[in-house]
Amino acid sequence: MKHQNPKRTLAVLSAAACFATLSTNALASNVAANYCSSSGGGNYEYIAGVSVGDLNNVTTGTNAYSDFTTQTANLVVGSNPITLTPGFTNNAYPEYWRIYIDLNNDGDFNDAEELVGSGDGKSVLTTNLSIPSSAAGITSRMRVTMKYNSPVSSACENFSSGEVEDYTVVIDTPDNTQMPDMCATQAPSDAKTLVDGVPLCVPTSSQFVSFSIPGADSAGSVAITTSYGLGNLTLEARNGEGGYPKPGDDSIRSKHIGNTECVVITNPTKYWTNVTLRGLFKGATIVADLGKTSCRAQPSLPDPGNIGYPYSHVNVLIFPFSFSDSALPWSNAQIEADMQVVKSYYTEQSYGRFNVTWEVKPEIYINESKSKYDSDTRSWHKLYEQRIAQAGVDLNFPGEATLVMVAAPQVSNINSQAGPPYIQLYHHKPGTIAHEMGHAMGLRHSMSVEGGNQIINSGSDTIRNYGNPHAMMGMGAHTLEEYNLMYKSYFKGWVKDSEAPLITSSGTYRLYAFDHG
């Protein structure tokens, strides 16, 4: 060996190095090419949409298998919301979804944790892909399977009804310093728990949305941030004991103008931290960072609360509904006549300083029996919200100085009711309309304090709902009674300071009756 030509030795070593490089590249190519085959079939259903990370792939037509590996989804370690849309050539059928990712780049989907997401249903499904930290930094393959009536047994199954799609994924570690606008790229999440450092798009709310954060007791602190979207939410959080935050309890609250809020819980003693987002909002993002003592965004000015209706007018969009077995007992002529009474009432109450306008939309016909929704009022709410959206109006965000009125035959035993900014109207009378409009513009009921035989505020008082019989927002709606002076002051410009001055010195003053127009 020592007599071997040094140049020849170098050439052999170089060739060996080159062979090793070629072998590695060939191996990678073979791995990419050697994933097991899987396909669906049939002409009844197909994968119509996959949206995850910054990937949003919409397709039409039935295919047994589609290779979309030229399209890349950028994912992060932790939870990644994914929206899956089935397509049907005729009727909707139950579809079972399974999503696999080759998390160690070994050319198969057989390893533990490589089934990263699942779900089923006949319509759009939003679920989460759970990515372990061991997969950080890889570029790999994702397989999406949709099978009729049952889930696939493995990522390599060939079946007769459904479709399979393959994609490329890049997995990164989440950035725990930035606050991304998740609703700009993802559908609202149906998750009920928050994973450390993983932002979620929060569903639209007209009341509240709640989450839990696991593992809080071992983290030392939890920083919770919300931001983006429309509306005005309040963020509430409490250590696990006592359940979810409730109005008036000792939960930590962040209440500022808009949706950007921050709550930090230090030294949590329970495994769970419970969080509630309260208010009317949509398009908000939430994230919980375990072990952090500062939020990703800081709120703006404190929210002064419901200080009044700021407009000198309101426009009511009226959507009449009828069912196949129940017509709306309120003709367009009656609607116009009743709304004229309502308009006159508000003109009188405001001393000519408030104007009511309205628009009657085309009737929405529900080709189903009302009895179906008498036993499922949640579905009724979802249905009329969806149908109004199809007519081009967001029920929760119809626009400034605008209310939406759902006028329908009475569903179940629901009374007419309202809260900003819409009304469910089942009792078609001017007094009911005026009362519910008050709620939709932000007012509560006019109540009364009952002291019995005791001095008021002695500890035995009770509060009676609707207790004021002479007030529109009490028991006086049916007879079109007055707004009390406090409620009149809630509306912009109805009562001027000069007309109801604050008395600060002794003297002789004239009292005027503001309970008459």
PDB file of C-alpha atoms in Angstrom, residues 12-182:
ATOM      1  CA  VAL A  12     -10.305   6.705  -5.622  1.00  0.00           C
ATOM      2  CA  LEU A  13     -11.251   8.659  -2.488  1.00  0.00           C
ATOM      3  CA  SER A  14     -12.856  11.391  -4.570  1.00  0.00           C
ATOM      4  CA  ALA A  15     -14.810   8.822  -6.496  1.00  0.00           C
ATOM      5  CA  ALA A  16     -15.936   7.215  -3.234  1.00  0.00           C
ATOM      6  CA  ALA A  17     -17.060  10.586  -1.896  1.00  0.00           C
ATOM      7  CA  CYS A  18     -18.927  11.276  -5.120  1.00  0.00           C
ATOM      8  CA  PHE A  19     -20.566   7.829  -4.951  1.00  0.00           C
ATOM      9  CA  ALA A  20     -21.643   8.494  -1.361  1.00  0.00           C
ATOM     10  CA  THR A  21     -23.211  11.813  -2.383  1.00  0.00           C
ATOM     11  CA  LEU A  22     -25.009  10.270  -5.315  1.00  0.00           C
ATOM     12  CA  SER A  23     -26.227   7.419  -3.136  1.00  0.00           C
ATOM     13  CA  THR A  24     -27.632   9.823  -0.517  1.00  0.00           C
ATOM     14  CA  ASN A  25     -29.464  11.855  -3.165  1.00  0.00           C
ATOM     15  CA  ALA A  26     -30.761   8.713  -4.808  1.00  0.00           C
ATOM     16  CA  LEU A  27     -31.967   7.441  -1.444  1.00  0.00           C
ATOM     17  CA  ALA A  28     -33.843  10.694  -0.798  1.00  0.00           C
ATOM     18  CA  SER A  29     -35.373  10.500  -4.257  1.00  0.00           C
ATOM     19  CA  ASN A  30     -36.376   6.892  -3.724  1.00  0.00           C
ATOM     20  CA  VAL A  31     -37.936   7.719  -0.363  1.00  0.00           C
ATOM     21  CA  ALA A  32     -39.993  10.495  -1.964  1.00  0.00           C
ATOM     22  CA  ALA A  33     -41.014   8.210  -4.811  1.00  0.00           C
ATOM     23  CA  ASN A  34     -41.700   5.131  -2.703  1.00  0.00           C
ATOM     24  CA  TYR A  35     -44.571   6.283  -0.503  1.00  0.00           C
ATOM     25  CA  CYS A  36     -47.281   3.666  -0.546  1.00  0.00           C
ATOM     26  CA  SER A  37     -50.113   4.233  -2.962  1.00  0.00           C
ATOM     27  CA  SER A  38     -53.605   5.066  -1.727  1.00  0.00           C
ATOM     28  CA  SER A  39     -56.692   6.069  -3.651  1.00  0.00           C
ATOM     29  CA  GLY A  40     -60.440   6.401  -3.430  1.00  0.00           C
ATOM     30  CA  GLY A  41     -62.977   6.252  -6.211  1.00  0.00           C
ATOM     31  CA  GLY A  42     -66.608   6.659  -7.176  1.00  0.00           C
ATOM     32  CA  ASN A  43     -68.537   9.570  -8.596  1.00  0.00           C
ATOM     33  CA  TYR A  44     -70.457  10.739  -5.531  1.00  0.00           C
ATOM     34  CA  GLU A  45     -67.956  12.615  -3.344  1.00  0.00           C
ATOM     35  CA  TYR A  46     -64.533  14.243  -3.544  1.00  0.00           C
ATOM     36  CA  ILE A  47     -62.194  16.513  -1.590  1.00  0.00           C
ATOM     37  CA  ALA A  48     -63.289  20.046  -2.491  1.00  0.00           C
ATOM     38  CA  GLY A  49     -60.976  22.027  -0.198  1.00  0.00           C
ATOM     39  CA  VAL A  50     -57.989  21.760   2.144  1.00  0.00           C
ATOM     40  CA  SER A  51     -56.975  24.865   4.100  1.00  0.00           C
ATOM     41  CA  VAL A  52     -54.149  24.759   6.647  1.00  0.00           C
ATOM     42  CA  GLY A  53     -51.301  27.140   7.414  1.00  0.00           C
ATOM     43  CA  ASP A  54     -50.897  29.304   4.310  1.00  0.00           C
ATOM     44  CA  LEU A  55     -52.231  26.536   2.025  1.00  0.00           C
ATOM     45  CA  ASN A  56     -55.732  26.907   0.598  1.00  0.00           C
ATOM     46  CA  ASN A  57     -56.397  24.402  -2.181  1.00  0.00           C
ATOM     47  CA  VAL A  58     -59.886  24.367  -3.718  1.00  0.00           C
ATOM     48  CA  THR A  59     -60.764  21.707  -6.309  1.00  0.00           C
ATOM     49  CA  THR A  60     -63.761  20.430  -8.259  1.00  0.00           C
ATOM     50  CA  GLY A  61     -64.595  17.087  -9.827  1.00  0.00           C
ATOM     51  CA  THR A  62     -64.107  13.549  -8.629  1.00  0.00           C
ATOM     52  CA  ASN A  63     -60.622  12.027  -8.526  1.00  0.00           C
ATOM     53  CA  ALA A  64     -59.408   8.841  -6.900  1.00  0.00           C
ATOM     54  CA  TYR A  65     -56.014  10.389  -6.102  1.00  0.00           C
ATOM     55  CA  SER A  66     -54.467  13.855  -6.575  1.00  0.00           C
ATOM     56  CA  ASP A  67     -50.775  14.681  -6.271  1.00  0.00           C
ATOM     57  CA  PHE A  68     -50.493  18.237  -4.942  1.00  0.00           C
ATOM     58  CA  THR A  69     -46.938  17.913  -3.640  1.00  0.00           C
ATOM     59  CA  THR A  70     -46.027  21.038  -5.623  1.00  0.00           C
ATOM     60  CA  GLN A  71     -48.147  22.913  -3.059  1.00  0.00           C
ATOM     61  CA  THR A  72     -46.656  23.487   0.410  1.00  0.00           C
ATOM     62  CA  ALA A  73     -48.321  24.004   3.777  1.00  0.00           C
ATOM     63  CA  ASN A  74     -46.163  25.798   6.335  1.00  0.00           C
ATOM     64  CA  LEU A  75     -46.993  24.294   9.747  1.00  0.00           C
ATOM     65  CA  VAL A  76     -45.672  24.765  13.272  1.00  0.00           C
ATOM     66  CA  VAL A  77     -44.991  22.449  16.164  1.00  0.00           C
ATOM     67  CA  GLY A  78     -48.159  22.129  18.235  1.00  0.00           C
ATOM     68  CA  SER A  79     -51.723  22.639  17.072  1.00  0.00           C
ATOM     69  CA  ASN A  80     -52.495  23.680  13.488  1.00  0.00           C
ATOM     70  CA  PRO A  81     -56.173  24.339  12.643  1.00  0.00           C
ATOM     71  CA  ILE A  82     -57.190  22.724   9.341  1.00  0.00           C
ATOM     72  CA  THR A  83     -60.440  23.180   7.422  1.00  0.00           C
ATOM     73  CA  LEU A  84     -61.578  20.271   5.234  1.00  0.00           C
ATOM     74  CA  THR A  85     -64.385  20.676   2.713  1.00  0.00           C
ATOM     75  CA  PRO A  86     -66.149  17.698   1.117  1.00  0.00           C
ATOM     76  CA  GLY A  87     -67.665  18.001  -2.347  1.00  0.00           C
ATOM     77  CA  PHE A  88     -70.703  16.084  -3.559  1.00  0.00           C
ATOM     78  CA  THR A  89     -72.137  15.554  -7.035  1.00  0.00           C
ATOM     79  CA  ASN A  90     -75.621  15.116  -5.567  1.00  0.00           C
ATOM     80  CA  ASN A  91     -76.535  14.421  -1.936  1.00  0.00           C
ATOM     81  CA  ALA A  92     -74.250  14.949   1.061  1.00  0.00           C
ATOM     82  CA  TYR A  93     -72.937  11.764   2.676  1.00  0.00           C
ATOM     83  CA  PRO A  94     -71.022  11.039   5.902  1.00  0.00           C
ATOM     84  CA  GLU A  95     -67.302  11.358   5.186  1.00  0.00           C
ATOM     85  CA  TYR A  96     -64.427  10.282   7.417  1.00  0.00           C
ATOM     86  CA  TRP A  97     -61.169  12.239   7.275  1.00  0.00           C
ATOM     87  CA  ARG A  98     -57.701  11.065   8.266  1.00  0.00           C
ATOM     88  CA  ILE A  99     -54.574  13.213   7.880  1.00  0.00           C
ATOM     89  CA  TYR A 100     -51.091  11.684   8.010  1.00  0.00           C
ATOM     90  CA  ILE A 101     -47.647  13.344   7.984  1.00  0.00           C
ATOM     91  CA  ASP A 102     -44.321  11.532   7.616  1.00  0.00           C
ATOM     92  CA  LEU A 103     -42.825  13.135  10.735  1.00  0.00           C
ATOM     93  CA  ASN A 104     -39.390  11.473  10.534  1.00  0.00           C
ATOM     94  CA  ASN A 105     -38.935  11.457   6.745  1.00  0.00           C
ATOM     95  CA  ASP A 106     -38.540   7.687   6.508  1.00  0.00           C
ATOM     96  CA  GLY A 107     -40.854   7.340   3.508  1.00  0.00           C
ATOM     97  CA  ASP A 108     -43.957   5.986   5.260  1.00  0.00           C
ATOM     98  CA  PHE A 109     -46.855   7.011   7.512  1.00  0.00           C
ATOM     99  CA  ASN A 110     -46.567   4.038   9.876  1.00  0.00           C
ATOM    100  CA  ASP A 111     -44.803   5.553  12.883  1.00  0.00           C
ATOM    101  CA  ALA A 112     -46.350   6.655  16.160  1.00  0.00           C
ATOM    102  CA  GLU A 113     -47.965  10.112  16.018  1.00  0.00           C
ATOM    103  CA  GLU A 114     -48.028  10.207  12.189  1.00  0.00           C
ATOM    104  CA  LEU A 115     -51.834  10.157  12.200  1.00  0.00           C
ATOM    105  CA  VAL A 116     -51.966  13.850  13.073  1.00  0.00           C
ATOM    106  CA  GLY A 117     -55.662  14.689  12.568  1.00  0.00           C
ATOM    107  CA  SER A 118     -59.109  13.177  12.059  1.00  0.00           C
ATOM    108  CA  GLY A 119     -62.823  13.974  12.000  1.00  0.00           C
ATOM    109  CA  ASP A 120     -66.059  13.171  10.224  1.00  0.00           C
ATOM    110  CA  GLY A 121     -69.278  14.760   9.004  1.00  0.00           C
ATOM    111  CA  LYS A 122     -71.351  15.710   5.986  1.00  0.00           C
ATOM    112  CA  SER A 123     -70.192  19.328   5.749  1.00  0.00           C
ATOM    113  CA  VAL A 124     -67.158  21.536   6.271  1.00  0.00           C
ATOM    114  CA  LEU A 125     -64.982  20.238   9.109  1.00  0.00           C
ATOM    115  CA  THR A 126     -62.472  22.248  11.137  1.00  0.00           C
ATOM    116  CA  THR A 127     -60.097  20.239  13.298  1.00  0.00           C
ATOM    117  CA  ASN A 128     -56.454  20.407  14.423  1.00  0.00           C
ATOM    118  CA  LEU A 129     -53.224  18.781  13.291  1.00  0.00           C
ATOM    119  CA  SER A 130     -51.037  17.953  16.276  1.00  0.00           C
ATOM    120  CA  ILE A 131     -47.307  18.148  15.441  1.00  0.00           C
ATOM    121  CA  PRO A 132     -44.680  16.957  17.989  1.00  0.00           C
ATOM    122  CA  SER A 133     -41.555  19.020  18.676  1.00  0.00           C
ATOM    123  CA  SER A 134     -39.376  16.213  17.267  1.00  0.00           C
ATOM    124  CA  ALA A 135     -40.613  17.122  13.768  1.00  0.00           C
ATOM    125  CA  ALA A 136     -39.369  20.721  13.906  1.00  0.00           C
ATOM    126  CA  GLY A 137     -37.321  21.759  10.881  1.00  0.00           C
ATOM    127  CA  ILE A 138     -38.337  19.013   8.442  1.00  0.00           C
ATOM    128  CA  THR A 139     -39.841  19.155   4.973  1.00  0.00           C
ATOM    129  CA  SER A 140     -42.046  16.142   4.384  1.00  0.00           C
ATOM    130  CA  ARG A 141     -45.262  14.766   2.920  1.00  0.00           C
ATOM    131  CA  MET A 142     -48.839  15.084   4.161  1.00  0.00           C
ATOM    132  CA  ARG A 143     -51.593  12.706   3.039  1.00  0.00           C
ATOM    133  CA  VAL A 144     -55.261  13.729   3.325  1.00  0.00           C
ATOM    134  CA  THR A 145     -57.811  10.907   2.994  1.00  0.00           C
ATOM    135  CA  MET A 146     -61.594  11.257   2.789  1.00  0.00           C
ATOM    136  CA  LYS A 147     -63.565   8.016   2.781  1.00  0.00           C
ATOM    137  CA  TYR A 148     -67.317   7.474   2.674  1.00  0.00           C
ATOM    138  CA  ASN A 149     -68.999   6.037   5.769  1.00  0.00           C
ATOM    139  CA  SER A 150     -65.896   4.836   7.643  1.00  0.00           C
ATOM    140  CA  PRO A 151     -62.273   5.860   8.237  1.00  0.00           C
ATOM    141  CA  VAL A 152     -59.358   4.314   6.358  1.00  0.00           C
ATOM    142  CA  SER A 153     -57.529   1.580   8.224  1.00  0.00           C
ATOM    143  CA  SER A 154     -54.156   3.006   7.193  1.00  0.00           C
ATOM    144  CA  ALA A 155     -52.584   5.641   4.965  1.00  0.00           C
ATOM    145  CA  CYS A 156     -52.055   2.942   2.334  1.00  0.00           C
ATOM    146  CA  GLU A 157     -55.665   1.799   1.915  1.00  0.00           C
ATOM    147  CA  ASN A 158     -57.303   1.739  -1.519  1.00  0.00           C
ATOM    148  CA  PHE A 159     -61.065   2.175  -1.227  1.00  0.00           C
ATOM    149  CA  SER A 160     -64.048   2.603  -3.524  1.00  0.00           C
ATOM    150  CA  SER A 161     -65.690   5.866  -2.430  1.00  0.00           C
ATOM    151  CA  GLY A 162     -63.741   9.047  -1.683  1.00  0.00           C
ATOM    152  CA  GLU A 163     -60.415  10.656  -2.506  1.00  0.00           C
ATOM    153  CA  VAL A 164     -56.788  10.904  -1.391  1.00  0.00           C
ATOM    154  CA  GLU A 165     -54.577  13.996  -1.776  1.00  0.00           C
ATOM    155  CA  ASP A 166     -50.841  14.399  -1.061  1.00  0.00           C
ATOM    156  CA  TYR A 167     -49.122  17.684  -0.169  1.00  0.00           C
ATOM    157  CA  THR A 168     -45.703  18.925   0.904  1.00  0.00           C
ATOM    158  CA  VAL A 169     -45.353  20.359   4.417  1.00  0.00           C
ATOM    159  CA  VAL A 170     -42.634  22.428   6.074  1.00  0.00           C
ATOM    160  CA  ILE A 171     -42.676  22.269   9.878  1.00  0.00           C
ATOM    161  CA  ASP A 172     -41.212  25.082  11.974  1.00  0.00           C
ATOM    162  CA  THR A 173     -41.159  26.018  15.638  1.00  0.00           C
ATOM    163  CA  PRO A 174     -43.796  28.601  16.600  1.00  0.00           C
ATOM    164  CA  ASP A 175     -42.729  32.226  17.078  1.00  0.00           C
ATOM    165  CA  ASN A 176     -43.785  33.083  20.617  1.00  0.00           C
ATOM    166  CA  THR A 177     -43.113  36.812  20.236  1.00  0.00           C
ATOM    167  CA  GLN A 178     -45.389  37.767  17.348  1.00  0.00           C
ATOM    168  CA  MET A 179     -49.187  37.925  17.380  1.00  0.00           C
ATOM    169  CA  PRO A 180     -50.389  36.565  14.021  1.00  0.00           C
ATOM    170  CA  ASP A 181     -53.817  37.309  12.562  1.00  0.00           C
ATOM    171  CA  MET A 182     -54.998  33.695  12.380  1.00  0.00           C
TER     172      MET A 182
END
